[in-house]
Short mmCIF file of C-alpha atoms in Angstrom, two decimals:
data_model
loop_
_atom_site.label_atom_id
_atom_site.label_comp_id
_atom_site.label_asym_id
_atom_site.label_seq_id
_atom_site.Cartn_x
_atom_site.Cartn_y
_atom_site.Cartn_z
CA ILE A 464 -0.18 -0.11 -0.24
CA ARG A 465 1.83 3.87 -0.87
CA ASP A 466 0.61 6.81 -0.18
CA GLY A 467 -0.08 9.09 -3.43
CA ASP A 468 -0.61 12.35 -4.26
CA VAL A 469 -4.20 14.37 -3.15
CA LYS A 470 -5.53 13.52 -6.20
CA ARG A 471 -5.10 9.32 -5.68
CA GLY A 472 -4.39 9.58 -1.80
CA VAL A 473 -3.63 5.69 -0.23
CA TYR A 474 -3.47 2.95 -3.33
CA VAL A 475 -2.32 -0.09 -3.82
CA GLN A 476 1.04 -0.03 -6.21
CA GLY A 477 -0.10 -3.54 -9.29
CA LEU A 478 -3.01 -3.13 -8.79
CA SER A 479 -5.57 -3.42 -11.58
CA SER A 480 -8.80 -2.61 -12.93
CA HIS A 481 -11.44 -4.47 -14.94
CA PRO A 482 -15.31 -2.81 -16.35
CA VAL A 483 -17.62 -5.45 -14.81
CA ALA A 484 -21.62 -5.64 -16.17
CA SER A 485 -22.62 -8.78 -14.25
CA LEU A 486 -22.58 -10.80 -11.29
CA ALA A 487 -20.57 -13.55 -12.87
CA ASP A 488 -18.28 -10.94 -14.10
CA VAL A 489 -17.39 -10.38 -10.35
CA LEU A 490 -17.39 -13.62 -9.58
CA ARG A 491 -14.95 -14.87 -12.14
CA LEU A 492 -13.05 -11.65 -11.05
CA ILE A 493 -12.82 -13.48 -7.49
CA ALA A 494 -11.64 -17.17 -8.31
CA PHE A 495 -9.30 -15.15 -10.54
CA GLY A 496 -7.85 -12.90 -7.47
CA SER A 497 -8.03 -16.18 -5.60
CA GLU A 498 -5.79 -18.28 -7.97
CA ASN A 499 -2.63 -15.95 -8.16
CA ARG A 500 -2.43 -15.64 -3.97
CA LYS A 501 0.57 -16.64 -2.42
CA ILE A 502 0.20 -19.06 1.17
CA ALA A 503 2.39 -20.13 2.94
CA SER A 504 4.04 -19.65 6.52
CA THR A 505 6.59 -17.22 7.19
CA GLU A 506 10.17 -18.46 9.87
CA LEU A 507 8.34 -16.51 12.69
CA ASN A 508 4.78 -17.71 12.78
CA GLU A 509 3.92 -20.79 10.47
CA ARG A 510 -0.13 -19.70 10.76
CA SER A 511 0.22 -16.09 9.47
CA SER A 512 1.24 -16.76 5.39
CA ARG A 513 1.35 -12.21 4.84
CA SER A 514 -0.67 -13.10 2.23
CA HIS A 515 -3.26 -9.98 1.51
CA SER A 516 -6.35 -9.17 -0.60
CA VAL A 517 -7.80 -6.06 -1.52
CA PHE A 518 -11.15 -6.31 -3.38
CA THR A 519 -12.10 -2.74 -4.74
CA ALA A 520 -16.05 -2.55 -5.73
CA THR A 521 -16.96 1.27 -7.35
CA ILE A 522 -20.54 1.49 -8.04
CA THR A 523 -21.68 4.45 -11.04
CA TRP A 524 -24.60 5.93 -11.93
CA GLU A 525 -25.29 8.24 -14.65
CA GLY A 526 -28.58 9.41 -15.77
CA VAL A 527 -31.01 12.75 -15.92
CA ARG A 528 -32.71 14.12 -13.17
CA ALA A 529 -35.60 16.74 -13.23
CA GLY A 530 -32.96 17.64 -16.42
CA VAL A 531 -30.14 18.18 -15.19
CA LYS A 532 -27.28 15.70 -15.97
CA THR A 533 -25.90 13.91 -12.91
CA PHE A 534 -23.12 11.53 -11.38
CA ARG A 535 -22.64 9.04 -8.60
CA SER A 536 -20.10 7.53 -7.40
CA SER A 537 -19.83 5.35 -4.32
CA LYS A 538 -16.85 3.10 -3.50
CA LEU A 539 -15.98 0.16 -0.84
CA ASN A 540 -13.06 -0.96 0.04
CA LEU A 541 -12.38 -5.30 1.47
CA VAL A 542 -9.60 -6.01 2.88
CA ASP A 543 -8.34 -9.29 3.38
CA ILE A 544 -5.57 -10.07 5.39
CA LEU A 545 -4.99 -14.27 6.17
#
């Protein structure tokens, strides 16, 4: 995790972004991420893998309300520290 500039804020280096249109798309990407996850014990703790997973869902809506073009965006960050 890196501390970026004012525009980006905190970010994960090497993170990729993939637009989705369905739940099936989301599940496919989660499975892909799980397959690429590396899990192994550490010298200090055999139960701690030091494997972290970050899933960020950004949901956007664009439309017209009362004749005014409107854009809304929400972001949900899920972090799994295994």
